[in-house]
GROMACS .gro file of C-alpha atoms in nm:
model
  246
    1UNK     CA    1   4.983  -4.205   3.056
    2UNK     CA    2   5.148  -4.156   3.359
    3UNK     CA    3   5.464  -3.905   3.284
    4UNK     CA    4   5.101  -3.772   3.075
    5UNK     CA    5   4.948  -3.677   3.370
    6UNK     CA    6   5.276  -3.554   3.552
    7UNK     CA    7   5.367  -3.321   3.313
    8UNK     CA    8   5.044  -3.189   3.352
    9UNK     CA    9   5.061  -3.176   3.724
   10UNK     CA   10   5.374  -2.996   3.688
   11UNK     CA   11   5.253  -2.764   3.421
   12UNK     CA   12   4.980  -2.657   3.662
   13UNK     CA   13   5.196  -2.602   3.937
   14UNK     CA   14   5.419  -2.368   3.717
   15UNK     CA   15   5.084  -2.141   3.600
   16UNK     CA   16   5.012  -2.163   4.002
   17UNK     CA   17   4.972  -1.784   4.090
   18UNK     CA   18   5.025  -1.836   4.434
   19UNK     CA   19   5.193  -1.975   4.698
   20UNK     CA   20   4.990  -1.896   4.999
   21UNK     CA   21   4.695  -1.684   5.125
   22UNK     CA   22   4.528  -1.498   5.446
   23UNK     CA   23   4.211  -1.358   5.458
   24UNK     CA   24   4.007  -1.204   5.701
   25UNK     CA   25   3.753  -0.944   5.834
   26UNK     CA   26   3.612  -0.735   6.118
   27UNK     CA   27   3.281  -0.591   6.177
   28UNK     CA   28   3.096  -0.342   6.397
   29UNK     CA   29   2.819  -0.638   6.476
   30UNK     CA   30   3.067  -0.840   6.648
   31UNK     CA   31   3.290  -0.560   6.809
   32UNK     CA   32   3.549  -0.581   6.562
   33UNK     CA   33   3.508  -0.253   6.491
   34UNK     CA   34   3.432   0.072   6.653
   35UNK     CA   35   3.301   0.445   6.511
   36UNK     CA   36   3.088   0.733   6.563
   37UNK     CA   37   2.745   0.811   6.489
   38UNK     CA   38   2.602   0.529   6.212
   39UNK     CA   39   2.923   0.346   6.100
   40UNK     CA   40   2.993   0.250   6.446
   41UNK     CA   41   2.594   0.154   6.485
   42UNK     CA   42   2.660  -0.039   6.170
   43UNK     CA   43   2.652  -0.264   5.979
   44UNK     CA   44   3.061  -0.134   5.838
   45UNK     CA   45   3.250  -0.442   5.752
   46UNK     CA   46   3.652  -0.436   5.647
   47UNK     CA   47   3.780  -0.729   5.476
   48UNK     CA   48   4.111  -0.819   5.407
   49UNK     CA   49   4.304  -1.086   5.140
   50UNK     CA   50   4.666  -1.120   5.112
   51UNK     CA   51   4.825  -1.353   4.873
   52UNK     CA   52   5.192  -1.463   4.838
   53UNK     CA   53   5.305  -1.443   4.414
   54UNK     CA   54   5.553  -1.679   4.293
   55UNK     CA   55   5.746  -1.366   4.204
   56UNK     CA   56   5.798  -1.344   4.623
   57UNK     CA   57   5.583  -1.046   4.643
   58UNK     CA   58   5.261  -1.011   4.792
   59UNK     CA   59   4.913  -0.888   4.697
   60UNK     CA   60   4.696  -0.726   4.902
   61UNK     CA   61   4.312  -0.705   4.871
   62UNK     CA   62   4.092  -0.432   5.074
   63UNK     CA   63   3.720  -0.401   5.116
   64UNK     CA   64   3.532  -0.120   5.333
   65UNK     CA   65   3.169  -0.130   5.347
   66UNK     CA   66   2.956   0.187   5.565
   67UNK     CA   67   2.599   0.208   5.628
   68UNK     CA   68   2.553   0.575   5.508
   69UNK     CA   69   2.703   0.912   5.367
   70UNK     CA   70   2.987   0.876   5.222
   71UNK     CA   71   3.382   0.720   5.217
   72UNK     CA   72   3.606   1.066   5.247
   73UNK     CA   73   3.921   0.896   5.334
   74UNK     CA   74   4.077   0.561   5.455
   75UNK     CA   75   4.420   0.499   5.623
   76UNK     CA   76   4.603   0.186   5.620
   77UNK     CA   77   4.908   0.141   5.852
   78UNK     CA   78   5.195   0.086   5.709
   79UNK     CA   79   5.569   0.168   5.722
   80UNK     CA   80   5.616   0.156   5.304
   81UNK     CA   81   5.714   0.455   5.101
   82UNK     CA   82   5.560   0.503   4.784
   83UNK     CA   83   5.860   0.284   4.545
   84UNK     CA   84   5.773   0.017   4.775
   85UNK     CA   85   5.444   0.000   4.578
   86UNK     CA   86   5.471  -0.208   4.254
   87UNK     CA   87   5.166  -0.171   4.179
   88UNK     CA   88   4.766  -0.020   4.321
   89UNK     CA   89   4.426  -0.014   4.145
   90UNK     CA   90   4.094   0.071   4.332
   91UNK     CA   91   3.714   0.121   4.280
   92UNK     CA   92   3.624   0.395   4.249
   93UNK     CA   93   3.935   0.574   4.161
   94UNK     CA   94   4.135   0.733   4.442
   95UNK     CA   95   4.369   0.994   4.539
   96UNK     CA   96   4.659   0.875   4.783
   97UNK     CA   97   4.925   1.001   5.046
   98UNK     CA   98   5.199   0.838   5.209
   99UNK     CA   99   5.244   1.062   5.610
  100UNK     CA  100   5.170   1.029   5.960
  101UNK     CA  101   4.780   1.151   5.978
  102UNK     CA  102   4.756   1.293   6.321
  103UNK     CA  103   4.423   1.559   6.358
  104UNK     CA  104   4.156   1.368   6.148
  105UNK     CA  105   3.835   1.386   6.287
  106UNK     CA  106   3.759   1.136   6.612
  107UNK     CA  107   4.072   1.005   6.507
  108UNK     CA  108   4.211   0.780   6.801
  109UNK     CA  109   4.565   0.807   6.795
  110UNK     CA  110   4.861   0.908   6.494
  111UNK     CA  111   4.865   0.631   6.253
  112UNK     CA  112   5.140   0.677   5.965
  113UNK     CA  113   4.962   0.506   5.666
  114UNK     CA  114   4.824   0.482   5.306
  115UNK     CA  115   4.561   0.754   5.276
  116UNK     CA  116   4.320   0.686   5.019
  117UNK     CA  117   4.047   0.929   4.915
  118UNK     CA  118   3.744   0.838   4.672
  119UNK     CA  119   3.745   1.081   4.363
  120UNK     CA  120   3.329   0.970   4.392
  121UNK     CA  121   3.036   0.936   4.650
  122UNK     CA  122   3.062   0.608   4.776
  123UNK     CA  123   2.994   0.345   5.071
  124UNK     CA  124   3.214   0.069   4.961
  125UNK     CA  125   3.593   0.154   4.874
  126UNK     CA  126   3.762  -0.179   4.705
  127UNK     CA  127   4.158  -0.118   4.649
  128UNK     CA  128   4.468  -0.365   4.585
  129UNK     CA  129   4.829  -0.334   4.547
  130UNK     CA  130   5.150  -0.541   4.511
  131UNK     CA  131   5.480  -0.454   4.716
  132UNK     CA  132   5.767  -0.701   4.829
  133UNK     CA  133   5.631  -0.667   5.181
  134UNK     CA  134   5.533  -0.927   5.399
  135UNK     CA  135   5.199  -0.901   5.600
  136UNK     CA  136   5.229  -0.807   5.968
  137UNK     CA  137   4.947  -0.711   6.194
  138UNK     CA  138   4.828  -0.304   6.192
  139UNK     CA  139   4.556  -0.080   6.177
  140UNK     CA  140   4.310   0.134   5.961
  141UNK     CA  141   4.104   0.476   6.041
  142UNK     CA  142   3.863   0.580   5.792
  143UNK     CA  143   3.684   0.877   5.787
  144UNK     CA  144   3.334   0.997   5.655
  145UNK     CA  145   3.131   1.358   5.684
  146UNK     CA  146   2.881   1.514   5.973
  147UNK     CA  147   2.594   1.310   6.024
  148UNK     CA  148   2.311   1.478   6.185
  149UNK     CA  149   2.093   1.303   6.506
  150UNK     CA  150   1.796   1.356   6.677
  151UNK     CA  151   1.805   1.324   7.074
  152UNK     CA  152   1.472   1.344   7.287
  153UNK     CA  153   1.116   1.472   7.216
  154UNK     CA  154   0.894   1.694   7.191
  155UNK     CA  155   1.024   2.065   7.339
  156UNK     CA  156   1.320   1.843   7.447
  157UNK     CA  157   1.409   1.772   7.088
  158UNK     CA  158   1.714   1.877   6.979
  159UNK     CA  159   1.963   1.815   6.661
  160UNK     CA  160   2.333   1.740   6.701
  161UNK     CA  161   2.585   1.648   6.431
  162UNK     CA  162   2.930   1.457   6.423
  163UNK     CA  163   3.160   1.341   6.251
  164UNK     CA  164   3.166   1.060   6.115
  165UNK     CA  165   3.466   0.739   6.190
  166UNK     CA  166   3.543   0.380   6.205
  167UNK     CA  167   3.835   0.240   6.320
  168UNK     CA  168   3.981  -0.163   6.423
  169UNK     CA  169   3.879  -0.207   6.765
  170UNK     CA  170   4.233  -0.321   6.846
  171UNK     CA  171   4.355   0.034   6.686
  172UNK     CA  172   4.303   0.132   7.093
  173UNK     CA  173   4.395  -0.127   7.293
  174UNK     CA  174   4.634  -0.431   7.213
  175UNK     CA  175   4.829  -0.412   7.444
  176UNK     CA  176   4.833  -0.061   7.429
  177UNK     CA  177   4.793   0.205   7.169
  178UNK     CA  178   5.141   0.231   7.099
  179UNK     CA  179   5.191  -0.165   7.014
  180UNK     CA  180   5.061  -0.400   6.742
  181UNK     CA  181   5.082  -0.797   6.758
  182UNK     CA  182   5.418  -0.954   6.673
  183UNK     CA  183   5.215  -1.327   6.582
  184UNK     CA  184   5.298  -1.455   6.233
  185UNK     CA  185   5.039  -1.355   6.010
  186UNK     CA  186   4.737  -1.591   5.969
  187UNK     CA  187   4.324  -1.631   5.897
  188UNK     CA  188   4.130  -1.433   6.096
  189UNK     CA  189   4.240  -1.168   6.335
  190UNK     CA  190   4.444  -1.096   6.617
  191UNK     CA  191   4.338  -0.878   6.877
  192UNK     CA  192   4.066  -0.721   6.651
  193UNK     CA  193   4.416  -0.604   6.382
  194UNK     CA  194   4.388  -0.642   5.996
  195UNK     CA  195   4.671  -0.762   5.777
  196UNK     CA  196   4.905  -0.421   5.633
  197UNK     CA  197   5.189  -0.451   5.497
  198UNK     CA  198   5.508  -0.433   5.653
  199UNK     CA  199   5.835  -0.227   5.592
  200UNK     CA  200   6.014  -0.374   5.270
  201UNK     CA  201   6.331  -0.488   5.534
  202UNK     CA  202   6.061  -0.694   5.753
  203UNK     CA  203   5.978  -0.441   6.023
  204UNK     CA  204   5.627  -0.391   6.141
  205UNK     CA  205   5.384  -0.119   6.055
  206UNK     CA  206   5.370   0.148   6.139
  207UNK     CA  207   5.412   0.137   6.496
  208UNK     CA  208   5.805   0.023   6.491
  209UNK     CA  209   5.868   0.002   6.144
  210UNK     CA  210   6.126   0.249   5.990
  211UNK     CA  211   5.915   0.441   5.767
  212UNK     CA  212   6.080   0.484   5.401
  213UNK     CA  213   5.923   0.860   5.348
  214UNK     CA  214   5.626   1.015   5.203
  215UNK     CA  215   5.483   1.027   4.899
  216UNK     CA  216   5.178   0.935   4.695
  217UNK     CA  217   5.105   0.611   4.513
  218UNK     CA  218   4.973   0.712   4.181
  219UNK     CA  219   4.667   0.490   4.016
  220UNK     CA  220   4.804   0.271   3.725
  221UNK     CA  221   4.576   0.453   3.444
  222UNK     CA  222   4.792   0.779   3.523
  223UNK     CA  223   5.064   0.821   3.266
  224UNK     CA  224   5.263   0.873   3.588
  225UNK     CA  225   5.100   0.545   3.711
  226UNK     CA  226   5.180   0.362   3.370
  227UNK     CA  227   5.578   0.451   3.435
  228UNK     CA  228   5.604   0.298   3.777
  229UNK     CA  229   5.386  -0.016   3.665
  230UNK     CA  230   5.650  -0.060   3.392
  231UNK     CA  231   5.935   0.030   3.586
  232UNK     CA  232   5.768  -0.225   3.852
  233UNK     CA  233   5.745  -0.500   3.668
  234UNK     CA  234   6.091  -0.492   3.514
  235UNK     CA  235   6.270  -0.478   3.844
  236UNK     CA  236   6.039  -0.776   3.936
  237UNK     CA  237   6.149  -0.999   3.622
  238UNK     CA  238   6.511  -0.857   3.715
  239UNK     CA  239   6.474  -1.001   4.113
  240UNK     CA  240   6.356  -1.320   3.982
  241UNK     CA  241   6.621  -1.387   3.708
  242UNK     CA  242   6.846  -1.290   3.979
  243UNK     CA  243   6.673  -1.540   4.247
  244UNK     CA  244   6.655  -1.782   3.965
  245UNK     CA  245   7.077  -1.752   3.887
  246UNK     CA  246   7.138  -1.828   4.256
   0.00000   0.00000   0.00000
């Protein structure tokens, strides 16, 4: 019964899909996050879960949540080009770019990132992917359409629109806006920072990581998409049967 139940144990351990997890999010409620017009009235949420594979890659799990309009883009830090990418799936489907995004509108700062852009009207973009890069601290900008507002009453009534944006409070000041924390990744957050991924040879995001080029990352039902996946997978059984020969 015993060598019963540790084969079992050890079966279990083997079909284990992971070897370690952070999660995490930031709100406009709490100060976590910070916008324009209605997102940064709230309630816009970002939330964030990044799981170590047994393959020694990592997957990454994004949520964005707005109060109203529309999603029109989202950037996520990062240093990665687009081979670093073994895999990304989102709903809705999305169009992405790999560059530094620097005249977006309200935008704080640069940020070099991951833009994704909904192919549909929505107020909650979900995405994942699956790279070799480990998690380091970083930002996100996202970006939505002109909202239109009301100020005063009456004959002083008038109508004013902007553009809507919502950003990580610490996008803007940790310790400044050129720096992101160095801290080991963990729960939570640090300095009001998500989790991004960093550059494949363990620099940070994009603020001091080297960046590996543009490029897009295509979705996986693309025939385009359907290559890399493949491609993606058999250099991953070719790193482990390497790792495993060691």
């Amino acid at each position: 019964m015993l060598k019963f139940i540790c084969a079992i144990f050890s079966l279990m351990l083997l079909a284990s899909p992971s070897m370690g997890a952070f999660s995490g999010s930031l709100d406009s409620q709490t100060g976590g996050l910070l916008g324009t017009g209605s997102w940064g009235a709230g309630p816009s949420s970002i939330a964030w879960t990044v799981t170590e594979l047994t393959g020694g890659t990592w997957q990454y799990d994004y949520s964005l949540t707005v109060p109203s309009r529309k999603i029109k883009k989202l950037v996520l830090e990062t240093s990665l080009g687009g081979a670093d990418f073994l895999s990304f799936s989102s709903t809705p489907m999305t169009r992405t770019k790999l560059k530094t995004f620097s005249s977006l509108s309200n935008q704080p700062q640069d940020i070099r990132g991951l833009g994704i852009s909904p192919n549909r009207k929505t107020r909650t973009l979900e995405f994942s992917f699956e790279t070799d890069a480990a998690p380091v601290w970083g930002d996100f900008y996202a970006q939505g359409p002109k909202e239109t507002f009301t100020t005063g009453k009456g004959s002083n009534k008038k109508k004013y629109k902007t553009d809507l944006a919502l950003w990580n409070a610490g996008f803007i000041g940790w310790p400044t806006p050129e720096l992101d924390p160095t801290s080991a990744a963990a729960n939570g957050s640090i300095g009001n920072h998500i989790l991004v991924p960093g550059s494949a040879n363990g620099n940070g995001g994009s603020n001091g990581g080297a960046s590996n080029g543009e490029g897009v990352v295509p979705e996986p039902l693309t025939l385009l998409g359907l290559g890399l996946a493949v491609a993606a997978v058999a250099g991953k059984l070719v790193r482990r049967r390497n790792n495993a020969t060691v």
